[in-house]
Coordinates of C-alpha atoms in Angstrom, one line a residue:
Chain A
M7 CA -23.6 17.9 18.7
T8 CA -24.3 14.7 16.7
T9 CA -23.2 11.6 18.5
F10 CA -22.2 8.4 16.8
P11 CA -21.7 4.9 18.0
T12 CA -18.5 4.6 20.1
T13 CA -17.1 2.1 17.7
V14 CA -17.0 4.6 14.9
R15 CA -15.7 7.5 17.0
Q16 CA -12.9 5.4 18.4
L17 CA -11.5 4.3 15.1
P18 CA -8.3 6.4 14.9
C19 CA -8.2 6.5 11.2
V20 CA -11.7 7.8 10.7
N21 CA -13.4 11.1 11.6
I22 CA -17.0 11.8 10.9
L23 CA -17.4 15.4 9.8
T24 CA -20.7 17.3 9.9
D25 CA -19.7 20.9 9.5
R26 CA -17.9 22.6 6.5
I27 CA -16.5 19.3 5.6
V28 CA -15.0 20.0 2.1
E29 CA -13.4 23.2 3.6
K30 CA -11.8 21.0 6.3
F31 CA -10.5 18.7 3.7
L32 CA -9.0 21.6 1.7
I33 CA -7.5 23.2 4.8
R34 CA -5.9 19.9 5.7
L35 CA -4.4 19.7 2.2
N36 CA -3.1 23.3 2.6
I37 CA -1.5 22.5 5.9
L38 CA 0.5 19.6 4.5
D39 CA 3.1 21.9 3.0
N40 CA 5.0 20.3 0.1
C41 CA 3.8 16.8 1.1
V42 CA 1.0 16.4 -1.4
T43 CA 1.7 14.8 -4.7
D44 CA -1.8 14.0 -6.2
L45 CA -5.3 15.4 -5.6
Y46 CA -8.4 13.6 -6.8
I47 CA -11.7 15.5 -6.8
V48 CA -14.9 13.8 -7.6
S49 CA -17.8 16.3 -7.3
P50 CA -20.8 16.5 -9.6
V51 CA -21.0 20.3 -9.1
L52 CA -18.3 22.8 -8.6
G53 CA -18.2 26.3 -7.2
T54 CA -15.7 29.1 -6.8
L55 CA -15.8 28.7 -3.0
A56 CA -15.8 32.4 -2.5
D57 CA -16.0 33.5 1.2
T58 CA -14.8 30.1 2.4
G59 CA -11.6 29.2 4.2
L60 CA -9.9 28.3 0.9
P61 CA -11.4 30.0 -2.3
L62 CA -10.8 28.1 -5.5
E63 CA -8.4 30.8 -6.8
Q64 CA -6.2 30.2 -3.8
L65 CA -6.5 26.5 -4.2
R66 CA -5.4 26.9 -7.8
R67 CA -2.3 28.8 -6.6
I68 CA -1.4 26.1 -4.2
L69 CA -1.8 23.4 -6.9
R70 CA 0.3 25.3 -9.3
V71 CA 3.1 26.3 -6.9
R72 CA 3.4 22.9 -5.3
K73 CA 3.0 21.1 -8.6
I74 CA 0.3 18.9 -7.3
K75 CA -1.1 16.6 -10.0
T76 CA -4.9 17.1 -9.9
Y77 CA -7.5 14.8 -11.3
L78 CA -11.0 16.2 -11.4
V79 CA -14.2 14.4 -12.4
T80 CA -17.4 16.4 -12.5
Q81 CA -20.5 16.8 -14.6
S82 CA -20.4 18.8 -17.9
P83 CA -21.7 22.3 -17.7
N84 CA -24.9 21.6 -19.6
T85 CA -26.7 19.0 -17.3
E86 CA -29.8 19.9 -15.4
L87 CA -27.8 20.0 -12.2
T88 CA -24.9 22.1 -13.3
K89 CA -27.1 24.6 -15.3
K90 CA -28.6 25.6 -12.0
A91 CA -25.1 26.2 -10.5
P92 CA -23.6 29.4 -11.9
G93 CA -20.3 28.8 -10.2
H94 CA -19.7 25.5 -12.0
T95 CA -18.5 27.0 -15.3
L96 CA -16.6 29.7 -13.4
A97 CA -14.8 27.0 -11.4
L98 CA -13.9 25.0 -14.5
N99 CA -12.5 28.2 -16.0
I100 CA -10.4 28.8 -13.0
L101 CA -9.0 25.3 -12.9
K102 CA -8.6 24.5 -16.6
D103 CA -5.6 26.7 -17.1
L104 CA -3.5 24.6 -14.7
D105 CA -0.9 22.4 -16.5
L106 CA -1.0 19.6 -14.1
I107 CA -4.8 19.1 -14.0
E108 CA -6.9 16.5 -15.8
I109 CA -10.6 17.3 -16.1
R110 CA -13.1 14.7 -17.0
F111 CA -16.9 14.9 -17.4
N112 CA -19.4 12.2 -16.4
D113 CA -23.0 13.3 -16.4
N114 CA -24.1 10.3 -14.4
L115 CA -21.8 11.2 -11.6
H116 CA -23.3 11.4 -8.2
A117 CA -20.4 10.3 -6.0
K118 CA -18.5 12.8 -3.9
V119 CA -14.9 11.7 -3.1
Y120 CA -11.8 13.8 -2.4
L121 CA -8.5 12.1 -2.1
C122 CA -5.1 13.6 -1.3
Q123 CA -2.0 11.4 -1.9
C124 CA 1.1 12.4 -0.1
K125 CA 4.8 11.6 -0.5
K126 CA 4.7 9.6 2.7
S127 CA 1.7 7.3 2.2
E128 CA 0.7 7.6 5.9
D129 CA 0.0 11.3 5.4
S130 CA -2.6 10.6 2.7
F131 CA -6.2 11.1 3.4
A132 CA -9.6 11.0 1.8
L133 CA -13.1 12.4 2.3
L134 CA -16.1 10.4 1.3
G135 CA -19.5 11.9 1.8
S136 CA -22.4 14.0 0.5
A137 CA -20.7 17.3 -0.2
N138 CA -20.0 18.9 -3.5
L139 CA -17.1 21.3 -4.0
T140 CA -19.4 24.3 -3.6
W141 CA -20.0 27.2 -1.3
T142 CA -23.5 25.9 -0.6
S143 CA -22.3 22.6 0.6
I144 CA -19.8 24.3 2.9
V145 CA -21.9 27.0 4.3
K146 CA -25.6 26.1 3.9
N147 CA -26.4 22.5 3.3
I148 CA -26.5 19.7 5.9
E149 CA -23.8 17.4 4.8
I150 CA -21.9 14.5 6.2
G151 CA -18.6 13.0 5.4
V152 CA -16.0 10.5 6.6
L153 CA -12.4 11.7 6.7
I154 CA -10.2 8.7 6.3
K155 CA -6.5 8.8 7.2
C156 CA -4.1 6.4 5.6
F157 CA -3.0 4.3 8.5
S158 CA -4.3 1.2 10.2
S159 CA -7.6 0.1 8.7
G160 CA -7.8 3.4 6.8
E161 CA -4.9 2.4 4.5
P162 CA -6.7 -0.3 2.5
I163 CA -9.8 2.0 2.1
I164 CA -7.7 4.8 0.6
H165 CA -6.0 2.3 -1.6
E166 CA -9.3 0.9 -2.8
L167 CA -10.7 4.4 -3.5
N168 CA -7.5 5.2 -5.5
S169 CA -7.9 2.1 -7.5
W170 CA -11.6 2.8 -8.1
F171 CA -10.8 6.2 -9.3
Q172 CA -7.9 5.2 -11.5
S173 CA -9.3 2.0 -13.0
R174 CA -13.0 2.7 -13.2
L175 CA -14.0 6.3 -13.0
R176 CA -11.4 7.9 -15.2
T177 CA -11.9 5.4 -18.0
N178 CA -15.7 5.8 -17.8
S179 CA -15.6 9.6 -18.0
S180 CA -14.8 11.7 -21.0
I181 CA -11.8 13.9 -21.2
Y182 CA -12.3 17.6 -21.2
K183 CA -8.7 18.7 -20.4
S184 CA -5.6 16.6 -20.3
M185 CA -2.6 17.1 -18.1
V186 CA 0.4 18.6 -19.7
A187 CA 4.0 18.9 -18.5
P188 CA 4.5 22.4 -17.0
K189 CA 6.5 24.8 -19.1
N190 CA 9.7 25.8 -17.3
Chain B
M13 CA -16.8 -1.4 -25.4
D14 CA -15.1 -0.7 -22.2
F15 CA -11.4 0.1 -21.5
K16 CA -10.6 -3.5 -20.6
E17 CA -12.0 -4.8 -24.0
W18 CA -10.5 -1.9 -25.9
F19 CA -7.0 -2.9 -24.9
C20 CA -7.7 -6.7 -24.7
L21 CA -6.8 -6.8 -21.0
K22 CA -6.8 -10.1 -19.3
E23 CA -8.8 -10.2 -16.0
R24 CA -8.2 -6.6 -15.1
E25 CA -9.7 -3.2 -15.5
S26 CA -6.4 -1.3 -16.2
F27 CA -2.7 -1.8 -16.8
I28 CA -2.0 -1.2 -13.1
I29 CA -0.4 -4.1 -11.3
D30 CA -1.4 -4.0 -7.7
P31 CA -1.5 -7.1 -5.5
Q32 CA -3.1 -5.0 -2.7
I33 CA -6.2 -4.7 -4.8
N34 CA -5.9 -7.9 -6.9
E35 CA -4.2 -10.6 -4.9
L36 CA -3.5 -12.6 -8.1
D37 CA -1.1 -9.9 -9.2
G38 CA 1.3 -11.3 -6.6
K39 CA 2.4 -13.8 -9.2
Y40 CA 4.2 -11.1 -11.2
Y41 CA 7.6 -9.7 -10.8
F42 CA 8.8 -8.3 -14.1
G43 CA 12.4 -7.6 -15.0
Q44 CA 15.1 -7.5 -12.4
A45 CA 15.8 -11.2 -12.9
N46 CA 19.0 -11.0 -10.8
I47 CA 17.1 -9.6 -7.8
K48 CA 14.4 -12.2 -8.1
Q49 CA 17.0 -15.0 -8.3
K50 CA 18.9 -13.7 -5.3
I51 CA 15.8 -13.6 -3.2
E52 CA 14.7 -17.0 -4.3
R53 CA 18.2 -18.3 -3.5
Q54 CA 18.2 -16.8 0.0
L55 CA 14.7 -18.2 0.6
R56 CA 15.9 -21.6 -0.5
H57 CA 19.0 -21.5 1.7
S58 CA 17.3 -20.1 4.7
F59 CA 14.9 -23.0 5.1
V60 CA 17.7 -25.5 5.2
S61 CA 18.6 -24.8 8.8
T62 CA 16.5 -21.9 9.9
V63 CA 14.0 -19.4 8.5
P64 CA 14.2 -16.4 6.2
K65 CA 15.5 -13.3 7.9
L66 CA 15.6 -10.8 5.1
Q67 CA 15.5 -7.0 4.7
L68 CA 14.7 -5.4 1.3
F69 CA 15.4 -1.8 0.6
G70 CA 14.7 0.3 -2.4
Q71 CA 13.5 3.8 -3.3
Y72 CA 9.8 4.7 -3.6
G73 CA 8.3 2.8 -6.5
S74 CA 11.1 0.2 -6.8
G75 CA 8.7 -2.7 -6.4
K76 CA 9.3 -3.7 -2.7
T77 CA 5.6 -4.3 -1.9
Q78 CA 5.3 -6.2 -5.2
M79 CA 8.2 -8.3 -4.2
L80 CA 6.7 -9.0 -0.8
Y81 CA 3.5 -10.2 -2.5
H82 CA 5.6 -12.2 -5.0
I83 CA 7.4 -13.9 -2.1
R84 CA 4.1 -14.7 -0.6
H85 CA 2.9 -16.1 -3.9
I86 CA 6.1 -18.3 -4.2
L87 CA 5.8 -19.6 -0.7
L88 CA 2.2 -20.5 -1.1
N89 CA 2.2 -21.8 -4.6
N90 CA 5.7 -22.9 -5.5
P91 CA 7.7 -23.1 -2.2
P92 CA 11.4 -24.0 -2.2
S93 CA 11.9 -27.7 -1.7
T94 CA 13.8 -26.9 1.5
L95 CA 10.5 -25.6 3.1
K96 CA 9.1 -28.8 4.5
L97 CA 6.1 -27.2 6.4
K98 CA 3.0 -25.4 5.3
P99 CA 3.8 -21.6 5.3
H100 CA 1.7 -19.6 7.7
I101 CA 2.2 -16.1 6.2
S102 CA 1.3 -12.9 8.0
M103 CA 1.5 -9.7 5.9
L104 CA 1.4 -6.5 7.7
T105 CA 2.1 -2.8 7.1
I106 CA 3.9 -1.6 10.1
E107 CA 2.7 1.5 12.1
M108 CA 5.3 3.4 14.1
K109 CA 5.0 6.7 15.9
S110 CA 7.6 8.8 17.7
K111 CA 7.4 6.9 20.9
S112 CA 6.5 3.5 19.5
N113 CA 8.7 0.7 21.1
H114 CA 9.1 -3.0 21.3
Q115 CA 5.6 -3.4 22.8
D116 CA 4.0 -1.7 19.7
L117 CA 6.0 -3.9 17.4
H118 CA 5.1 -7.1 19.3
L119 CA 1.4 -6.1 19.4
Q120 CA 1.3 -5.7 15.6
L121 CA 3.1 -9.0 15.0
M122 CA 0.8 -10.8 17.4
E123 CA -2.3 -9.1 15.8
G124 CA -0.9 -10.1 12.5
L125 CA -0.8 -13.7 13.6
G126 CA -4.3 -13.4 15.1
K127 CA -5.8 -14.7 18.2
G128 CA -7.8 -17.3 16.2
A129 CA -4.6 -18.9 14.8
V130 CA -2.7 -19.1 18.1
S131 CA -5.8 -20.4 19.9
E132 CA -6.2 -23.1 17.3
W133 CA -2.6 -24.2 17.7
V134 CA -3.0 -24.4 21.5
G135 CA -6.4 -26.1 21.1
S136 CA -4.9 -28.7 18.8
I137 CA -2.4 -29.7 21.4
A138 CA -5.2 -29.9 24.0
K139 CA -7.3 -32.0 21.7
K140 CA -4.5 -34.6 21.4
G141 CA -5.4 -35.6 24.9
L142 CA -2.0 -34.5 26.2
N143 CA -1.5 -32.5 29.4
L144 CA -1.5 -29.1 27.9
E145 CA 0.5 -27.3 30.6
E146 CA 3.2 -30.0 30.5
E147 CA 3.4 -29.9 26.7
L148 CA 3.6 -26.1 26.7
R149 CA 6.4 -26.2 29.3
K150 CA 8.5 -28.2 26.9
I151 CA 8.4 -25.2 24.6
F152 CA 8.1 -22.2 26.8
S153 CA 10.6 -21.6 29.6
D154 CA 8.5 -18.7 31.0
D155 CA 5.7 -20.1 33.1
N156 CA 3.7 -16.9 32.7
V157 CA 3.5 -17.5 29.0
V158 CA 2.3 -21.1 29.7
Q159 CA -0.4 -19.8 32.0
A160 CA -1.6 -17.2 29.4
L161 CA -1.6 -19.7 26.6
V162 CA -3.7 -22.2 28.6
K163 CA -6.2 -19.4 29.4
L164 CA -6.4 -18.5 25.7
I165 CA -8.7 -21.4 25.1
V166 CA -10.8 -20.8 28.2
G167 CA -14.0 -18.8 27.5
G168 CA -14.5 -15.6 29.5
I169 CA -10.8 -15.0 30.0
D170 CA -9.4 -15.7 26.5
F171 CA -9.4 -12.0 25.5
V172 CA -7.5 -11.0 28.7
A173 CA -5.0 -13.8 27.9
W174 CA -4.6 -12.6 24.4
R175 CA -4.0 -9.0 25.5
W176 CA -1.3 -10.3 27.8
L177 CA 0.3 -12.4 25.1
A178 CA 0.2 -9.4 22.7
G179 CA 2.2 -7.4 25.2
Q180 CA -0.5 -5.0 26.4
D181 CA -0.4 -3.9 30.0
L182 CA -3.0 -5.5 32.2
S183 CA -4.3 -4.4 35.6
N184 CA -3.3 -6.2 38.8
K185 CA -6.7 -7.8 38.9
E186 CA -6.4 -9.1 35.4
L187 CA -2.8 -10.4 36.1
E188 CA -4.2 -12.3 39.1
Q189 CA -7.0 -13.7 37.0
L190 CA -4.5 -15.1 34.5
R191 CA -2.2 -16.3 37.3
V192 CA 0.8 -14.5 35.9
T193 CA 3.3 -12.5 37.9
R194 CA 3.9 -9.5 35.6
N195 CA 3.1 -7.9 32.3
L196 CA 4.9 -9.4 29.3
G197 CA 6.9 -6.4 28.1
Q198 CA 7.8 -5.2 31.5
I199 CA 11.3 -6.7 31.5
G200 CA 12.2 -5.9 27.9
A201 CA 12.0 -7.2 24.4
A202 CA 13.7 -10.6 24.9
A203 CA 10.7 -12.1 26.8
M204 CA 8.4 -11.0 24.0
V205 CA 10.6 -12.5 21.3
D206 CA 11.0 -15.7 23.3
E207 CA 7.2 -16.0 23.4
L208 CA 6.9 -15.4 19.7
V209 CA 9.6 -17.9 18.9
G210 CA 7.8 -20.4 21.2
I211 CA 4.6 -19.8 19.3
G212 CA 6.6 -20.5 16.1
R213 CA 7.7 -23.8 17.6
L214 CA 4.1 -24.6 18.5
A215 CA 3.0 -23.9 14.9
E216 CA 5.8 -26.2 13.7
M217 CA 4.6 -29.0 15.8
L218 CA 1.3 -28.7 14.0
G219 CA 3.0 -28.6 10.6
E220 CA 3.1 -24.8 10.0
K221 CA 6.0 -22.3 9.6
I222 CA 5.3 -18.7 10.5
I223 CA 6.7 -16.1 8.2
F224 CA 6.0 -12.4 8.6
L225 CA 6.1 -10.2 5.6
I226 CA 6.4 -6.6 6.9
D227 CA 6.0 -3.6 4.7
E228 CA 6.8 0.1 5.0
S229 CA 9.8 -0.4 7.4
E230 CA 10.7 3.3 6.8
R231 CA 8.1 4.1 9.4
F232 CA 10.6 2.9 12.0
L233 CA 12.3 6.2 11.3
N234 CA 9.4 7.9 13.0
V235 CA 10.6 6.5 16.3
N236 CA 12.7 9.3 17.8
T237 CA 13.1 8.5 21.5
P238 CA 16.4 6.7 22.4
D239 CA 14.7 4.3 24.8
A240 CA 12.2 3.2 22.2
Q241 CA 14.8 2.9 19.5
N242 CA 17.0 0.7 21.8
S243 CA 14.0 -1.5 22.7
L244 CA 13.3 -2.0 19.0
E245 CA 16.9 -2.8 18.3
D246 CA 16.7 -5.4 21.2
Y247 CA 13.6 -6.9 19.6
F248 CA 15.2 -7.2 16.1
R249 CA 18.5 -8.5 17.5
E250 CA 16.7 -11.2 19.4
L251 CA 14.6 -12.1 16.4
S252 CA 17.7 -12.3 14.2
E253 CA 19.5 -14.6 16.6
N254 CA 20.3 -18.2 15.4
K255 CA 18.2 -19.5 18.3
N256 CA 15.2 -18.2 16.5
N257 CA 14.6 -20.8 13.8
S258 CA 10.8 -20.8 13.9
I259 CA 9.8 -17.2 13.0
G260 CA 10.7 -16.0 9.6
F261 CA 10.6 -12.3 8.7
I262 CA 11.0 -10.4 5.6
V263 CA 11.0 -6.6 6.1
A264 CA 10.7 -4.1 3.2
G265 CA 11.1 -0.4 3.3
T266 CA 11.9 2.7 1.4
A267 CA 15.6 3.6 1.5
R268 CA 18.3 4.0 -1.1
G269 CA 20.7 2.1 1.0
V270 CA 21.2 0.8 4.6
E271 CA 22.4 4.3 5.6
E272 CA 18.9 5.6 5.1
A273 CA 17.2 2.9 7.1
A274 CA 16.3 3.2 10.8
R275 CA 19.6 2.5 12.6
F276 CA 18.2 -0.2 14.8
L277 CA 17.1 -2.2 11.8
V278 CA 20.7 -2.3 10.4
S279 CA 22.8 -2.0 13.5
E280 CA 26.0 -4.1 13.6
A281 CA 24.4 -6.4 16.1
V282 CA 21.4 -7.0 13.9
L283 CA 23.3 -7.3 10.6
T284 CA 25.9 -9.8 11.9
R285 CA 23.1 -12.0 13.2
M286 CA 20.9 -11.8 10.1
G287 CA 23.9 -12.0 7.7
R288 CA 24.7 -9.2 5.4
Q289 CA 23.8 -11.3 2.4
N290 CA 20.2 -11.1 3.6
I291 CA 20.1 -7.3 3.2
I292 CA 19.0 -6.9 -0.4
L293 CA 18.8 -3.6 -2.2
I294 CA 16.3 -3.3 -5.1
P295 CA 17.8 -0.7 -7.5
P296 CA 16.0 1.1 -10.3
I297 CA 15.9 -0.8 -13.6
P298 CA 19.4 -0.3 -14.8
T299 CA 19.5 -0.3 -18.7
L300 CA 17.4 0.4 -21.7
D301 CA 17.3 -3.3 -22.5
D302 CA 16.2 -4.1 -18.9
V303 CA 13.3 -1.6 -19.3
K304 CA 12.3 -3.1 -22.6
S305 CA 12.4 -6.5 -21.0
F306 CA 10.2 -5.3 -18.1
V307 CA 7.6 -3.8 -20.4
T308 CA 7.5 -6.8 -22.7
Q309 CA 7.1 -9.2 -19.8
M310 CA 4.4 -7.0 -18.3
L311 CA 2.4 -6.7 -21.6
S312 CA 2.8 -10.4 -22.3
E313 CA 1.2 -11.3 -19.0
I314 CA -1.7 -8.8 -18.9
I315 CA -2.8 -8.8 -22.6
D316 CA -5.1 -11.4 -23.9
K317 CA -3.0 -12.5 -26.9
N318 CA -5.9 -14.0 -28.9
Q319 CA -8.0 -10.9 -28.4
A320 CA -5.1 -8.7 -29.3
E321 CA -4.3 -10.7 -32.4
L322 CA -7.9 -10.2 -33.5
A323 CA -7.8 -6.5 -32.7
I324 CA -4.6 -6.0 -34.7
K325 CA -6.2 -7.8 -37.7
E326 CA -9.6 -6.2 -37.5
N327 CA -8.3 -2.7 -37.1
S328 CA -5.3 -3.2 -39.5
L329 CA -2.9 -2.0 -36.8
A330 CA 0.7 -1.8 -37.8
I331 CA 1.9 -3.3 -34.6
T332 CA 3.3 -6.6 -33.4
L333 CA 1.7 -8.8 -30.7
E334 CA 4.9 -8.4 -28.6
T335 CA 4.5 -4.7 -28.1
Y336 CA 0.7 -4.4 -28.3
P337 CA -0.9 -1.8 -27.8
F338 CA 2.3 0.1 -28.6
N339 CA 3.8 0.2 -32.0
T340 CA 7.5 -0.4 -32.4
D341 CA 8.4 3.3 -32.3
S342 CA 6.2 4.3 -29.4
F343 CA 7.4 1.2 -27.5
D344 CA 11.1 2.2 -28.0
L345 CA 10.3 5.8 -27.2
L346 CA 8.6 4.9 -23.9
C347 CA 11.5 2.7 -22.9
E348 CA 14.0 5.4 -23.8
Y349 CA 12.1 8.0 -21.7
A350 CA 12.1 5.5 -18.8
S351 CA 15.8 4.8 -18.9
Q352 CA 17.0 8.4 -19.5
E353 CA 17.2 9.3 -15.8
P354 CA 18.5 6.2 -13.9
T355 CA 16.7 7.0 -10.6
K356 CA 13.4 7.3 -12.3
A357 CA 13.5 3.9 -14.1
L358 CA 11.2 2.4 -11.5
P359 CA 8.5 -0.2 -11.9
R360 CA 5.9 2.0 -10.4
N361 CA 6.7 4.8 -12.9
I362 CA 6.9 2.5 -15.9
I363 CA 3.6 0.8 -15.1
S364 CA 2.0 4.2 -14.5
A365 CA 3.3 5.5 -17.8
V366 CA 1.9 2.6 -19.7
N367 CA -1.4 3.0 -18.0
E368 CA -1.5 6.8 -18.6
C369 CA -0.6 6.3 -22.3
A370 CA -3.4 3.8 -22.6
I371 CA -5.9 6.1 -21.0
T372 CA -4.9 8.9 -23.4
A373 CA -5.3 6.6 -26.4
W374 CA -8.7 5.6 -25.0
D375 CA -9.7 9.2 -24.7
E376 CA -8.7 9.8 -28.3
K377 CA -10.5 6.6 -29.4
K378 CA -7.2 5.2 -30.7
R379 CA -6.7 1.4 -30.7
N380 CA -3.0 1.7 -30.4
I381 CA -0.5 3.9 -28.5
D382 CA 1.5 6.0 -30.9
S383 CA 4.6 8.1 -30.3
T384 CA 2.6 11.3 -30.0
I385 CA 0.9 10.0 -26.9
V386 CA 4.1 8.8 -25.4
T387 CA 5.7 12.2 -26.0
E388 CA 2.8 13.8 -24.2
I389 CA 2.7 11.4 -21.2
A390 CA 6.2 10.3 -20.6
P391 CA 7.5 13.7 -19.4
L392 CA 4.7 13.9 -16.8
V393 CA 5.9 10.6 -15.3
F394 CA 9.6 10.6 -15.8
E395 CA 10.7 14.2 -15.7

């Protein structure tokens, strides 16, 4: 087991994850039944997450049924990186039919951030690390991430991440699919 | 050209107003002039004989946090004439769990004040060449508090002293070291409040007035054990007493009325001491005209008028400076959407709708926000 300095491990609002980290984030999201309002995914490459704890098809159902507003920023399907990832276009196709999703492309994107906003702000959480939203990053790669919970000193971090996403990343990424009001 | 330039924004990256990210945003409080005036009046009156003891309630997105930052801005930059001392403001977002009690609240208030500030106040008395213990005894009736404060400026034991003052339980050995007879919270909330009020008096002697601005008071609802709830009620009741005229506190939390707040925050005992006029409800923005006034004020503050005038001229935009980057129709449409459902006419929603409309216009490379964009975005925010 990897050990980290006591100071980091003892911070109640922070967990360092080293194993199946994106999967853990998604499962946490799934557990928070009806609490989640907004989901931000920043991942240069996407995959269908087949054979993981929460395949993308299942995630899409959760997002649709719970009416979670989802904001995705990723690379376009024709970059050097995404051309090598066959799941990228498949994943975009799975997600783009959702009404409440906004998809943006930014080919300079390297950051990986996942943020889940909840009705009660203290339930919100974010994952900041090296992992893409892909099967490889969950099952094969050595990845590391910090799960930040929205209380104590975690609260301003999540707030800052939210602001970075809203004010910087979105306006610097080109729109691929806009959010539309769901048809009743 | 980036988003900021595209829409002639003044000192900001987006239309979002968020004092938690940009402290200067605390100067804004758009619309709701009656609420603003009421709070300013209560602040002014409160400093005449005591300190502000206010509770603000409103639904999610009604602007409570913005109001707390705005109060901070007022107190620091344009304080009421009745406030004669320098405000020492401590802002904190409260954390409460199911078993949190008066000790957890006291700890957070003390940590909000900070060891550094309290040590400095104690140190300033010592530096005056006065007998520190004697001076402290004039303020604090509990000799244990005096002992702990004295040790707060003694290297090696200062952290133990601070932990005691913050209400944490110490071992017998540590208590002996400090020369105190018991832990602070052991006999209830009153001793803790007495200590805090005494620290307030100490600050006053040095020209400062302590005011806590406490956000997210709905988290007190997490406390579900009767003993813990009772101890928190004791703490608030003591803090609300007239005898406390040195520690101001303004608490804000999500609730549509007092009936939705934690019962110990609004118990009869607390309310009668605080005064019911100090419980202020921030309602949604009531009418179409109020929404219009909110958006107009917002745009007027965050748009660089000179740049906007130039952009209107250069791009031959059929819009007025007052509603830029909206045209008259899209401005009216947005305000109508916002005021259709009274409970949704909230500052957070309105600001978010303006920002989302602008991002859509930016995506479509439009220099202005037209009605098509508003029709697309407004239902996502207001329906």
